[in-house]
mmCIF file of C-alpha atoms in Angstrom:
data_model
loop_
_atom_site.group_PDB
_atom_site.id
_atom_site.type_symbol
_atom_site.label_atom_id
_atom_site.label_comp_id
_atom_site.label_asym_id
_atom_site.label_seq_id
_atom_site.Cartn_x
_atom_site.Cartn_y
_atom_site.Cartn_z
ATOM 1 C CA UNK A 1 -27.729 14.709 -42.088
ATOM 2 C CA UNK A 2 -25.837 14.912 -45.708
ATOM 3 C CA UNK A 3 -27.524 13.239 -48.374
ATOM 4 C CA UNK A 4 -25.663 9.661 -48.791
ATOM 5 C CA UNK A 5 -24.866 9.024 -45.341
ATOM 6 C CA UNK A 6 -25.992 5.473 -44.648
ATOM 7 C CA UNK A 7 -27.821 3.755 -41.361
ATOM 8 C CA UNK A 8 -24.064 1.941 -41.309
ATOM 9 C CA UNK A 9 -22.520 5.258 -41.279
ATOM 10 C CA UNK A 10 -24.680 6.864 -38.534
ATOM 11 C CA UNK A 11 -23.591 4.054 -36.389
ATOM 12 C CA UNK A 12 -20.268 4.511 -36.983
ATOM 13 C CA UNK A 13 -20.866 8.449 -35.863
ATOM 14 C CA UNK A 14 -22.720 7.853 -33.066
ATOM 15 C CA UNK A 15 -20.125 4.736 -31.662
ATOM 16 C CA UNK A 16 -17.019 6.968 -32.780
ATOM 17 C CA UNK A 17 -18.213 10.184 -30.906
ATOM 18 C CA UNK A 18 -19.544 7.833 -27.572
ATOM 19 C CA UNK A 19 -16.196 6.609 -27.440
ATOM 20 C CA UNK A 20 -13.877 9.449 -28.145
ATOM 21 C CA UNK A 21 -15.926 10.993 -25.284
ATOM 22 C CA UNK A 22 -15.041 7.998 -22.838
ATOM 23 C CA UNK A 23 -11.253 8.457 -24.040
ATOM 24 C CA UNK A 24 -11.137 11.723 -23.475
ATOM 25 C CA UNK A 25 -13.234 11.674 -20.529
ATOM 26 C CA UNK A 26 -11.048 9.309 -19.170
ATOM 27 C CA UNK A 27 -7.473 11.076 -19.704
ATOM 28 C CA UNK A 28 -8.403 14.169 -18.344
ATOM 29 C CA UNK A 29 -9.337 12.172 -15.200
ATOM 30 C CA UNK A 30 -6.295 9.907 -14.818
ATOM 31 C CA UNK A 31 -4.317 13.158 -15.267
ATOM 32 C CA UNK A 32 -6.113 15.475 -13.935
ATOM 33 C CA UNK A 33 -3.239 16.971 -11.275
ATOM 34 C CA UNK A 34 -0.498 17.161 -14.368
ATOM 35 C CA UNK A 35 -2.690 18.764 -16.848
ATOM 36 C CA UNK A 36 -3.881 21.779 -14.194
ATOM 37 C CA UNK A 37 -0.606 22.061 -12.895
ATOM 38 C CA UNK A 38 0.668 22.327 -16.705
ATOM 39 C CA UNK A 39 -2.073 24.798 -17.339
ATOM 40 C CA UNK A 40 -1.810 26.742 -14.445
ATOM 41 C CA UNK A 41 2.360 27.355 -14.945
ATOM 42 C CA UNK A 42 1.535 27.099 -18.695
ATOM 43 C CA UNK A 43 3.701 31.012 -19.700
ATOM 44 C CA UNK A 44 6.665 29.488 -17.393
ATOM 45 C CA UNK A 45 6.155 26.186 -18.710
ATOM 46 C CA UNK A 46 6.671 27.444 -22.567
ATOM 47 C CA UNK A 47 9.499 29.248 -21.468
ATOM 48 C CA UNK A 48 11.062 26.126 -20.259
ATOM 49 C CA UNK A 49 10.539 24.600 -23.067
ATOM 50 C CA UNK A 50 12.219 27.202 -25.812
ATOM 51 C CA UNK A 51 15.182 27.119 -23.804
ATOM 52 C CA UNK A 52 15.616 23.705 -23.781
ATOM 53 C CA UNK A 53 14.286 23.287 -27.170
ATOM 54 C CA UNK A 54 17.386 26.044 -28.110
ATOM 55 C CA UNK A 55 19.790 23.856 -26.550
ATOM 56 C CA UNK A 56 18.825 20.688 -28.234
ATOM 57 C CA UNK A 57 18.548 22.237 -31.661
ATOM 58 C CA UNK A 58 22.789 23.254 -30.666
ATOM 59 C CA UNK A 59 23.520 19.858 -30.123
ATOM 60 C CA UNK A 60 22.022 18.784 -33.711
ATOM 61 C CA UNK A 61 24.968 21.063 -35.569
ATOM 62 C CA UNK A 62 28.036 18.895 -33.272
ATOM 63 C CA UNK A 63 26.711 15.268 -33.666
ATOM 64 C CA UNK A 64 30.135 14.388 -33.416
ATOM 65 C CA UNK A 65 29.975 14.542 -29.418
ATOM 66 C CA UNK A 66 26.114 13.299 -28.945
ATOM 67 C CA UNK A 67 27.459 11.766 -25.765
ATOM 68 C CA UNK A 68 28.228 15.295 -24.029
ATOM 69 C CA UNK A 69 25.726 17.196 -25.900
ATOM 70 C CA UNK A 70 23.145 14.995 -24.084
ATOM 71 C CA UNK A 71 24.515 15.786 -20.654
ATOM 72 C CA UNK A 72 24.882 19.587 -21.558
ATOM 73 C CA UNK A 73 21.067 19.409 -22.862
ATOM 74 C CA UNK A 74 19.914 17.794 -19.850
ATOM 75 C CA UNK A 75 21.187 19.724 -17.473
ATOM 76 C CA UNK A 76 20.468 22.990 -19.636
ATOM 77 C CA UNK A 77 17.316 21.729 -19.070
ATOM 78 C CA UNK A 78 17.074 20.331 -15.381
ATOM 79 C CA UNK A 79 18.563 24.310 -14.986
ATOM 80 C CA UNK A 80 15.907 25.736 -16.650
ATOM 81 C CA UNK A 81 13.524 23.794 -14.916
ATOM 82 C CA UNK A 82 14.860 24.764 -11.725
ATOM 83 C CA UNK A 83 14.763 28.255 -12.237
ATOM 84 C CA UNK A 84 11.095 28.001 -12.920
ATOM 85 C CA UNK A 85 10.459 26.025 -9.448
ATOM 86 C CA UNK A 86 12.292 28.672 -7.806
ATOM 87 C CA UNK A 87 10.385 31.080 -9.102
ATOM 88 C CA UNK A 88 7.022 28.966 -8.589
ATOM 89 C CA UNK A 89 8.053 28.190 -4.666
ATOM 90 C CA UNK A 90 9.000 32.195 -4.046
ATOM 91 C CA UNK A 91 4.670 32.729 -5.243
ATOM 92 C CA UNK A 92 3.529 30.267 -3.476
ATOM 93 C CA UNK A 93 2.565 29.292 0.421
ATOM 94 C CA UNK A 94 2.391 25.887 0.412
ATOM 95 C CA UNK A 95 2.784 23.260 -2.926
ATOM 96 C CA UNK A 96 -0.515 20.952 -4.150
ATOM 97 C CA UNK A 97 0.447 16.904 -4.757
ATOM 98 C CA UNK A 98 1.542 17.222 -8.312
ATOM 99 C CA UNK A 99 3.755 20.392 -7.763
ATOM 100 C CA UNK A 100 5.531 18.193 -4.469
ATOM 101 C CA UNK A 101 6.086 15.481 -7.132
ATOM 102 C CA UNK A 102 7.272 17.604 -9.505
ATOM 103 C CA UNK A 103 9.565 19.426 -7.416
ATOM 104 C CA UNK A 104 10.772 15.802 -5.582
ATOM 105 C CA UNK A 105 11.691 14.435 -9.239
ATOM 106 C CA UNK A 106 13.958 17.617 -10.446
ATOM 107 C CA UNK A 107 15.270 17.830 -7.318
ATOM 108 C CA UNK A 108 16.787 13.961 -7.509
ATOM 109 C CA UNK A 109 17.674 14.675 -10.795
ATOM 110 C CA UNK A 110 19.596 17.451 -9.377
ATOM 111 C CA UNK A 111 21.592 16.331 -6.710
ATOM 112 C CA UNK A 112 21.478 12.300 -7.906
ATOM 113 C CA UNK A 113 19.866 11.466 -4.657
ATOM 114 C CA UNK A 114 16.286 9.365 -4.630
ATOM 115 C CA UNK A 115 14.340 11.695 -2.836
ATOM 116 C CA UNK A 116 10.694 10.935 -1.777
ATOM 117 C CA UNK A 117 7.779 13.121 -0.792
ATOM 118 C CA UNK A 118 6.344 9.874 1.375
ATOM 119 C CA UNK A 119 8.689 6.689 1.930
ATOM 120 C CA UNK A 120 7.406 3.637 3.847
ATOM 121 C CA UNK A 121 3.793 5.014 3.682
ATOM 122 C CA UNK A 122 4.555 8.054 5.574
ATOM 123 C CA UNK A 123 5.177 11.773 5.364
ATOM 124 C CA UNK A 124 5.268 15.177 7.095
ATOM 125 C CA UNK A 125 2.458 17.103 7.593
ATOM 126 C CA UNK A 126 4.598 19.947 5.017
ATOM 127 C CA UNK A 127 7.484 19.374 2.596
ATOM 128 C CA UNK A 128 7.804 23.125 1.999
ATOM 129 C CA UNK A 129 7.988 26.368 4.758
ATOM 130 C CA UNK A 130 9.698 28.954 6.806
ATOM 131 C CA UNK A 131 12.801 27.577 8.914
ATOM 132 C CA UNK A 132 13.461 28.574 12.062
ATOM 133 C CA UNK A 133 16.959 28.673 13.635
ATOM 134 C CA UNK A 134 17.639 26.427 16.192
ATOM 135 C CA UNK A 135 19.981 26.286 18.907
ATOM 136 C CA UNK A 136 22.394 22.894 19.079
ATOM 137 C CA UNK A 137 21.114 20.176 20.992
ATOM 138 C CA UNK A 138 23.075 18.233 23.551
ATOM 139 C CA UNK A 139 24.399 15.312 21.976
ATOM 140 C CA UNK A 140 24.376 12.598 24.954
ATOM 141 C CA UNK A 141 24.724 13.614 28.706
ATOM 142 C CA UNK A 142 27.433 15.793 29.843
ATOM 143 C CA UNK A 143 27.803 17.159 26.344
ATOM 144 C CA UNK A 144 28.807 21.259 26.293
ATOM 145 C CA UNK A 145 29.110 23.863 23.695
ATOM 146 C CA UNK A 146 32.768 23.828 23.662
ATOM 147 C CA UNK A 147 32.517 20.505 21.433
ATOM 148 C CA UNK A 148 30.307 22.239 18.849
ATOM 149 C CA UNK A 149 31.330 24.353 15.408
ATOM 150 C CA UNK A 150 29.233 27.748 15.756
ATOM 151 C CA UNK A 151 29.051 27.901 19.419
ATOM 152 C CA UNK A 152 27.438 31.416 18.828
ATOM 153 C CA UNK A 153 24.207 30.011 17.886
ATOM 154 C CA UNK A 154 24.053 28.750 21.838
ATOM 155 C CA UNK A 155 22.834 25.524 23.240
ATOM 156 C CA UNK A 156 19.021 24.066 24.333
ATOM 157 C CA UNK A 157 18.558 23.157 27.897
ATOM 158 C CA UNK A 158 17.147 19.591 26.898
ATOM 159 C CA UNK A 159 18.100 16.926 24.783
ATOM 160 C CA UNK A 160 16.201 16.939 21.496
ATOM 161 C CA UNK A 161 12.890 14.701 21.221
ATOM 162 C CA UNK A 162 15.071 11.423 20.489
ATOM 163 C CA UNK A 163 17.477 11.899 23.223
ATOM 164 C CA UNK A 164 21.131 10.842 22.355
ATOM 165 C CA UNK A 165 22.675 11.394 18.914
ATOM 166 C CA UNK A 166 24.343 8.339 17.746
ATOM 167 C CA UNK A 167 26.813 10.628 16.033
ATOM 168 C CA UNK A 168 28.097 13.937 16.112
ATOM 169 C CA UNK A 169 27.095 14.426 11.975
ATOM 170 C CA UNK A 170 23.649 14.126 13.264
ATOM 171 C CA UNK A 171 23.359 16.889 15.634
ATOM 172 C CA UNK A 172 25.755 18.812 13.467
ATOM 173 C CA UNK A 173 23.087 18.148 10.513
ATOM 174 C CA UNK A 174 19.876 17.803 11.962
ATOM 175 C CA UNK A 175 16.481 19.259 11.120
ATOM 176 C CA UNK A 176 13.093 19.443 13.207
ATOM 177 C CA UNK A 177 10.191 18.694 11.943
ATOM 178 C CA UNK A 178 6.433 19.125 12.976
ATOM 179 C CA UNK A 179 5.884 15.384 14.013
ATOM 180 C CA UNK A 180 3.114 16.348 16.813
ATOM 181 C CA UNK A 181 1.297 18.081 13.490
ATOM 182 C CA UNK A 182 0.932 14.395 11.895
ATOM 183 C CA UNK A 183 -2.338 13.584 11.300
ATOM 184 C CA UNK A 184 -1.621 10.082 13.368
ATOM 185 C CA UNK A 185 0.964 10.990 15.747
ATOM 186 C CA UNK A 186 -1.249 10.662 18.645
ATOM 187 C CA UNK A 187 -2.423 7.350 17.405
ATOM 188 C CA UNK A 188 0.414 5.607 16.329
ATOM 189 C CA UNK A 189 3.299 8.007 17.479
ATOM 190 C CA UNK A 190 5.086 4.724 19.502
ATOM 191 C CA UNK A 191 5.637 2.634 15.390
ATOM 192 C CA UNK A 192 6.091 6.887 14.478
ATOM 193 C CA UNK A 193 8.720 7.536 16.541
ATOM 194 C CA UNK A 194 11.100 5.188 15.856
ATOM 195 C CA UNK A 195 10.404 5.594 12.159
ATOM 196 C CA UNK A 196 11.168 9.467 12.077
ATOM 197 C CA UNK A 197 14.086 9.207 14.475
ATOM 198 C CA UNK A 198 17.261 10.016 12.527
ATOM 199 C CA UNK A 199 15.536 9.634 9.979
ATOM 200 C CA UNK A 200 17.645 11.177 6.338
ATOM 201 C CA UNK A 201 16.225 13.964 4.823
ATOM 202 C CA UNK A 202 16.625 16.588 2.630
ATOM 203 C CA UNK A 203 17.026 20.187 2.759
ATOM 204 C CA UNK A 204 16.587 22.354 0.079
ATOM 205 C CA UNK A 205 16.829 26.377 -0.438
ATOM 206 C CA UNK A 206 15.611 27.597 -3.510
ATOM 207 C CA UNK A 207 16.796 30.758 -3.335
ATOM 208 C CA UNK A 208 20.171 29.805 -3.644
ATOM 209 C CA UNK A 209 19.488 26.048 -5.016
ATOM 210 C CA UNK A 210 22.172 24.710 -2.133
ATOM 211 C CA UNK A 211 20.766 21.048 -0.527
ATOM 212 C CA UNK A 212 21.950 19.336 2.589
ATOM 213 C CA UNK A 213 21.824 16.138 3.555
ATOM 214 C CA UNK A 214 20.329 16.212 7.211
ATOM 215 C CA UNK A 215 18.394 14.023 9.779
ATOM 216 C CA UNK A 216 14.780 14.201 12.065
ATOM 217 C CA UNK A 217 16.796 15.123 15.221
ATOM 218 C CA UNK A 218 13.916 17.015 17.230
ATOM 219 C CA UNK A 219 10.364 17.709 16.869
ATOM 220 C CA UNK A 220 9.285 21.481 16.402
ATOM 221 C CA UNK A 221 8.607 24.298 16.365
ATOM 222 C CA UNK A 222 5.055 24.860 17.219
ATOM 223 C CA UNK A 223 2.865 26.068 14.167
ATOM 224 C CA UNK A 224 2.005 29.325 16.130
ATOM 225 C CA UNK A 225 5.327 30.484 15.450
ATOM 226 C CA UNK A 226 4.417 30.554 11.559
ATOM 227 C CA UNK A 227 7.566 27.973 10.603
ATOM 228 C CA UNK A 228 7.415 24.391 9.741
ATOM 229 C CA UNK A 229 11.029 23.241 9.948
ATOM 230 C CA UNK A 230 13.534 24.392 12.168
ATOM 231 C CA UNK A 231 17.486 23.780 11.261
ATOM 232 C CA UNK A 232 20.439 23.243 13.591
ATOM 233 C CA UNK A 233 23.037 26.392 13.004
ATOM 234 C CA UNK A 234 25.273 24.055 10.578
ATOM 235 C CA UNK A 235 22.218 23.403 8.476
ATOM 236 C CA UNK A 236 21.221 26.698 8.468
ATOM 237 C CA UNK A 237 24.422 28.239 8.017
ATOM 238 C CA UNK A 238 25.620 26.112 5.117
ATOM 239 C CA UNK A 239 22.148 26.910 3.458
ATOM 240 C CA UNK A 240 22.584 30.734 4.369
ATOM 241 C CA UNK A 241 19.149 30.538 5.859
ATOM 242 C CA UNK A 242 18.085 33.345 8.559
ATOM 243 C CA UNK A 243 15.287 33.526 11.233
ATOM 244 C CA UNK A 244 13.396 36.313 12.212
ATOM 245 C CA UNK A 245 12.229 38.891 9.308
ATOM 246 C CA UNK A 246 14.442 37.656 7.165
ATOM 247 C CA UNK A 247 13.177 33.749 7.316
ATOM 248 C CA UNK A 248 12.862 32.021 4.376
ATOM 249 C CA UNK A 249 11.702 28.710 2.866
ATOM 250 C CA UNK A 250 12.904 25.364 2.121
ATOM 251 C CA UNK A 251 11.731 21.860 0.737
ATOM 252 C CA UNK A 252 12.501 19.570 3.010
ATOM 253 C CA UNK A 253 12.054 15.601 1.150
ATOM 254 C CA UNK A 254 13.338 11.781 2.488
ATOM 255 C CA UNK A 255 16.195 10.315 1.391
ATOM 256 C CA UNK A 256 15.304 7.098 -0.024
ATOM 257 C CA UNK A 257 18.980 5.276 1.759
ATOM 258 C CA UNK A 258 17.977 1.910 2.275
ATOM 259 C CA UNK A 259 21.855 0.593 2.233
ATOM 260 C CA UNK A 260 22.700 4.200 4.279
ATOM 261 C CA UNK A 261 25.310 4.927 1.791
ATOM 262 C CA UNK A 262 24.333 8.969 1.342
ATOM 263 C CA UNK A 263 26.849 11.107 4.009
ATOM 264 C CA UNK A 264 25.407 13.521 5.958
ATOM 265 C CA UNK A 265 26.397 17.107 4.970
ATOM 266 C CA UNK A 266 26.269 19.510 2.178
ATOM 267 C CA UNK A 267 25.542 17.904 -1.577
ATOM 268 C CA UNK A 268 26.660 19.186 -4.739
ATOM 269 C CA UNK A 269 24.269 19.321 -7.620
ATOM 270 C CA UNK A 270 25.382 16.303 -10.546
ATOM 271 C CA UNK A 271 23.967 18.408 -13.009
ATOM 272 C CA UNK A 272 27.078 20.375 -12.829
ATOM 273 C CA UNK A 273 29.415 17.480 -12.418
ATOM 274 C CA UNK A 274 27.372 16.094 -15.947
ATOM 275 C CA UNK A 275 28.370 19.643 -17.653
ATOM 276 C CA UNK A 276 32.143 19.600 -16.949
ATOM 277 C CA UNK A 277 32.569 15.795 -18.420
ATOM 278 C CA UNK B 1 -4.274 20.869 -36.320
ATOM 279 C CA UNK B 2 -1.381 17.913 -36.633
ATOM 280 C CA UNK B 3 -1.099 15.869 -33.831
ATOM 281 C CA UNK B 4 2.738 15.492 -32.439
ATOM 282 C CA UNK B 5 2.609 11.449 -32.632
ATOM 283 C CA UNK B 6 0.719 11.510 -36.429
ATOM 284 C CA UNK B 7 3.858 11.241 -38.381
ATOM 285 C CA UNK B 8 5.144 8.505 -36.379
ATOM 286 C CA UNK B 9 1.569 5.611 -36.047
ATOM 287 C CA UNK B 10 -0.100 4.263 -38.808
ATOM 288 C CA UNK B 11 -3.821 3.899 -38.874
ATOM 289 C CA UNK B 12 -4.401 4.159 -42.086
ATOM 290 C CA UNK B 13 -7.468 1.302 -41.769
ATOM 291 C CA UNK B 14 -9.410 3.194 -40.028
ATOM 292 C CA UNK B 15 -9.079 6.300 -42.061
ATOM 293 C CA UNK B 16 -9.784 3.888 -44.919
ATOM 294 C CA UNK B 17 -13.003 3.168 -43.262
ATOM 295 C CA UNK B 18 -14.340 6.370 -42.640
ATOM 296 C CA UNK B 19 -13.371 7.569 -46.215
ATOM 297 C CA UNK B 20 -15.528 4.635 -47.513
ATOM 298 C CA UNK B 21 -18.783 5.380 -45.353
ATOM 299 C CA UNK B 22 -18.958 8.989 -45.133
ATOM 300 C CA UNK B 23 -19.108 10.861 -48.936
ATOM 301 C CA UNK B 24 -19.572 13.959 -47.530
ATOM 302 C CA UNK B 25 -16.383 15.998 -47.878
ATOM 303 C CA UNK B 26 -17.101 18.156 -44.072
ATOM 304 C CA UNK B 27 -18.403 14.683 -42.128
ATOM 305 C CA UNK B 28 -15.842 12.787 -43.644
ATOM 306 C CA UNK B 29 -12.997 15.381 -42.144
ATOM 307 C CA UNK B 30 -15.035 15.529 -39.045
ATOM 308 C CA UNK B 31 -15.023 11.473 -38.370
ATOM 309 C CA UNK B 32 -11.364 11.485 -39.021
ATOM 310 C CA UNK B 33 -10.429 14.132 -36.817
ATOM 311 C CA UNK B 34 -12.106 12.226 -34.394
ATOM 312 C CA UNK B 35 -10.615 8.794 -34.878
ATOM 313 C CA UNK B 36 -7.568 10.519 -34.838
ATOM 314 C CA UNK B 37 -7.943 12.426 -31.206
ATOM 315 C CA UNK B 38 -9.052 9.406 -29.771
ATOM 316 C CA UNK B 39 -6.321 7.895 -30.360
ATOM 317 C CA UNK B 40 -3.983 10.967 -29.799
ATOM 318 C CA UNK B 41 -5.241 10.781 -26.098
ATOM 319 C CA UNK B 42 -4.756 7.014 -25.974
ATOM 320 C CA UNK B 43 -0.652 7.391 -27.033
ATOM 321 C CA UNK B 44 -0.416 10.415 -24.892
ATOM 322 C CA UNK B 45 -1.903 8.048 -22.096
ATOM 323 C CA UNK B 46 0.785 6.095 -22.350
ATOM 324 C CA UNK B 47 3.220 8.694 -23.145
ATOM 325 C CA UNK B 48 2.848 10.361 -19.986
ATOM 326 C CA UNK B 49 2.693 6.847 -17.848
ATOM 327 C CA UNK B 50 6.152 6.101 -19.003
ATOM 328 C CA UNK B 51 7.763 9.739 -18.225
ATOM 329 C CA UNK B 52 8.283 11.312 -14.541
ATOM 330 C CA UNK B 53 6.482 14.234 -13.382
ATOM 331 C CA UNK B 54 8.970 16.730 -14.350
ATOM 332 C CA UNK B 55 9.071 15.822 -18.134
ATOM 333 C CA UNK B 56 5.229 14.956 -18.440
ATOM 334 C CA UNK B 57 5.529 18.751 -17.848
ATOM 335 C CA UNK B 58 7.855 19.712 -20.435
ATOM 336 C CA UNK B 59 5.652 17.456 -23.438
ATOM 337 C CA UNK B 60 2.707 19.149 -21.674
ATOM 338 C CA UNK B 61 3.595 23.044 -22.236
ATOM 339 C CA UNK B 62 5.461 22.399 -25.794
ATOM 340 C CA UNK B 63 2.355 19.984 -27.421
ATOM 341 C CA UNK B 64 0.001 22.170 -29.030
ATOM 342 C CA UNK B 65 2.987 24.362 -30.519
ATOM 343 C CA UNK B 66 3.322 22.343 -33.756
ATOM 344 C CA UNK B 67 7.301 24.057 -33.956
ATOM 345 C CA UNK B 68 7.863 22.196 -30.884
ATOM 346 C CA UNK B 69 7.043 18.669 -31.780
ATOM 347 C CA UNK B 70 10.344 17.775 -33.768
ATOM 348 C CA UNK B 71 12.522 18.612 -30.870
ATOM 349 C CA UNK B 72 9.876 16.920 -28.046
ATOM 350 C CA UNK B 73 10.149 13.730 -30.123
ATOM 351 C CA UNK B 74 13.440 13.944 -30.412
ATOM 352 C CA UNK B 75 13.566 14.610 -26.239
ATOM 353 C CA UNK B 76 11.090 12.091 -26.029
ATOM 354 C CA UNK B 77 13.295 9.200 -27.548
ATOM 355 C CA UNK B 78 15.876 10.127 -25.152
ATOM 356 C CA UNK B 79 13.520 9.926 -21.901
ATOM 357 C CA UNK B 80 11.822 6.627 -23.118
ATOM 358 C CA UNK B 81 12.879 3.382 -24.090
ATOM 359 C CA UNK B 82 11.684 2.062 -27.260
ATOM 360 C CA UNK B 83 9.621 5.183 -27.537
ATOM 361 C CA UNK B 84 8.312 4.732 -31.001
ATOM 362 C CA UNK B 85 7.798 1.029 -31.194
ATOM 363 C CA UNK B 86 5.950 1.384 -27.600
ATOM 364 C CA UNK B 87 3.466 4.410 -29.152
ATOM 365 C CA UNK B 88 2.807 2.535 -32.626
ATOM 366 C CA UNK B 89 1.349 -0.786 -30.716
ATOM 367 C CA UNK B 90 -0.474 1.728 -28.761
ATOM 368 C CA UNK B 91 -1.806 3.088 -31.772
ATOM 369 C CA UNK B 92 -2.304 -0.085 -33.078
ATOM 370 C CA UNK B 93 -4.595 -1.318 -30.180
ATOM 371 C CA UNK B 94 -6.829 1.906 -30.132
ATOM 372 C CA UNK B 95 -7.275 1.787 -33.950
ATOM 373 C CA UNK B 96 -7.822 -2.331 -33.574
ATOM 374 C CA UNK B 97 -10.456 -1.126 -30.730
ATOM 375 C CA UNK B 98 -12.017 1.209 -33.116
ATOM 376 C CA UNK B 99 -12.570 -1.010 -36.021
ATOM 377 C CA UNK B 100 -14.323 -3.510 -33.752
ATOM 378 C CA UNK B 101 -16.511 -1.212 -32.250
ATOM 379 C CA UNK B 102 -17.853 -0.272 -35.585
ATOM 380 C CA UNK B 103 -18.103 -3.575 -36.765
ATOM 381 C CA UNK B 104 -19.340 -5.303 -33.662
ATOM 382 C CA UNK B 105 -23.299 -4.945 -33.884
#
């Protein structure tokens, strides 16, 4: 111990070092999921950061227009940021908690929607996989294929899982999803059902970065067949999605619509509607 | 090392404190590195509470490069409301905490 150092003063030591260890202790705990994902992205993180650092150092030199500069720095950076989810989600089979929440948040920031990786206490058994093409669904009895866009992509012999559309946007926009995968379905699939049934969703491509809005319109596919959504051919077209060897991957998040305001249908990004103000 | 928040809280007290038990020049730098992490981790506590997931990452990746902190203070203002008054009573209470834990018995 150096000479000087009172009894007082070892009790402040020993209290000061017990407690920064609680603090500490303690932070890394409550944020345990940011600070790994952080660390694990950390080289695409940084690079995130210098570009968005580069385009708020821009705006200091034209303070004259802080208003715009703002919107131009935010959605340099939401574009930034998006570029290095793409990237993350091409590595990557499926997404951990933090990186769903992470991805949920830029992607409402995107597209100015409120989009949620569980709403009402529940969510799908994936938010991110392959999509598989599917065929259009009849949209109440006596329905044919001459009353669909895309008749090429041909039609199922059944009804989908909820039976009759109640409109023609939500065949024309509808995803399935792997309800019989839910951890409860069997349990509580008759509350589950009516839950999930039209229920607004989501679609994402991050290839491209192109969303639709879309609904639950049929359960499927099977998990044997290596896909987790499947998309009707309006979805799937607008997203420039394929099946087969060529399948890729989308997010696939609820729309938090209470009021049911949000159309069905393709959705442009507001970061770009921000830059041209 | 400078911590991004330093410039901003005061906690000078405490400092005081630790300059006023502790003669040696090493232990004396030691304590107040201390003091001053622990209550680094207690504004960042809050700091990340208050921002979504996508910019806890940002502040995450740019806050050990000390020629980031300007412009993630300057982001941070934007992304929280009443970012520096919120941070300095956070300060505040973990220095308060501090003192009375080296007082108290």
């Amino acid at each position: 111990m150096p000479s000087g150092t009172t009894s007082h003063a070892q009790h402040i030591r020993k209290t000061l070092e017990q407690h920064h260890t609680g603090v500490v202790d303690q932070f890394y705990k409550k944020h345990a999921q940011t600070l790994r994902f952080a660390k694990d992205h950390s080289l695409a993180l940084a690079g995130a950061v210098i570009l968005t650092a580069a385009a708020l150092g821009a705006s200091h030199a034209h303070a004259f227009d802080q208003t715009r500069q703002k919107q131009q720095q935010e959605t340099s950076s939401l574009q930034s940021f998006m570029e290095l989810l793409t990237s993350l989600m091409a590595s990557r089979q499926t997404l951990n908690s933090a990186e769903e929440q992470v991805v949920a948040d830029a992607l409402s920031k995107k597209f100015g929607l409120k989009l949620q990786v569980s709403l009402d206490g529940n969510r799908l058994n994936e938010i991110f996989g392959y999509v598989g093409k599917e065929q259009h669904l009849r949209r109440w009895p006596g329905d044919s294929l001459a009353g669909h866009d895309l008749p090429s992509a041909g039609m199922a012999p059944l009804q989908g899982a909820f039976k009759d559309f109640a409109s023609m946007d939500q065949e024309k926009y509808y995803v399935a999803v792997q309800l019989h995968e839910l951890p409860n379905w069997n349990r509580d699939w008759s509350t589950l059902k009516p839950w999930y049934k039209y229920r607004k969703v989501f679609v994402f491509n991050p290839v491209n970065q192109k969303g639709i809005v879309a609904v639950i319109g049929d359960a499927g596919p099977a998990k044997f067949t290596g896909k987790t959504f499947g998309g009707s051919p309006e979805v799937m077209d607008y997203l420039q999605m394929k099946d087969g060897s060529q399948k890729g991957k989308a997010v696939l998040l609820f729309v938090d619509d209470k009021q049911n305001k949000i159309a069905l249908g393709p959705i442009e990004s507001t970061a770009n509607y921000l830059a041209g103000n | 090392m400078n911590y991004i928040f330093e410039d901003i809280v005061e906690t000078q007290s405490i400092l005081l404190i630790i300059e006023e038990h502790f003669e040696d020049a090493a232990e004396r730098t030691h304590m107040k590195n201390l003091v001053k992490d622990t209550i680094h981790h207690k504004v960042l506590d809050l700091v990340l509470d208050e921002l979504d997931a996508e910019h806890k990452l940002l502040l995450l990746a740019g806050i050990e490069d000390e020629t980031q902190h300007q412009s993630l203070l300057e982001r941070l203002k934007d992304w929280i409301e009443g970012f520096e008054d919120k941070i300095r009573f956070r300060a505040k209470e973990a220095e308060t905490e501090l003192i009375q834990l080296i007082t108290v018995g």
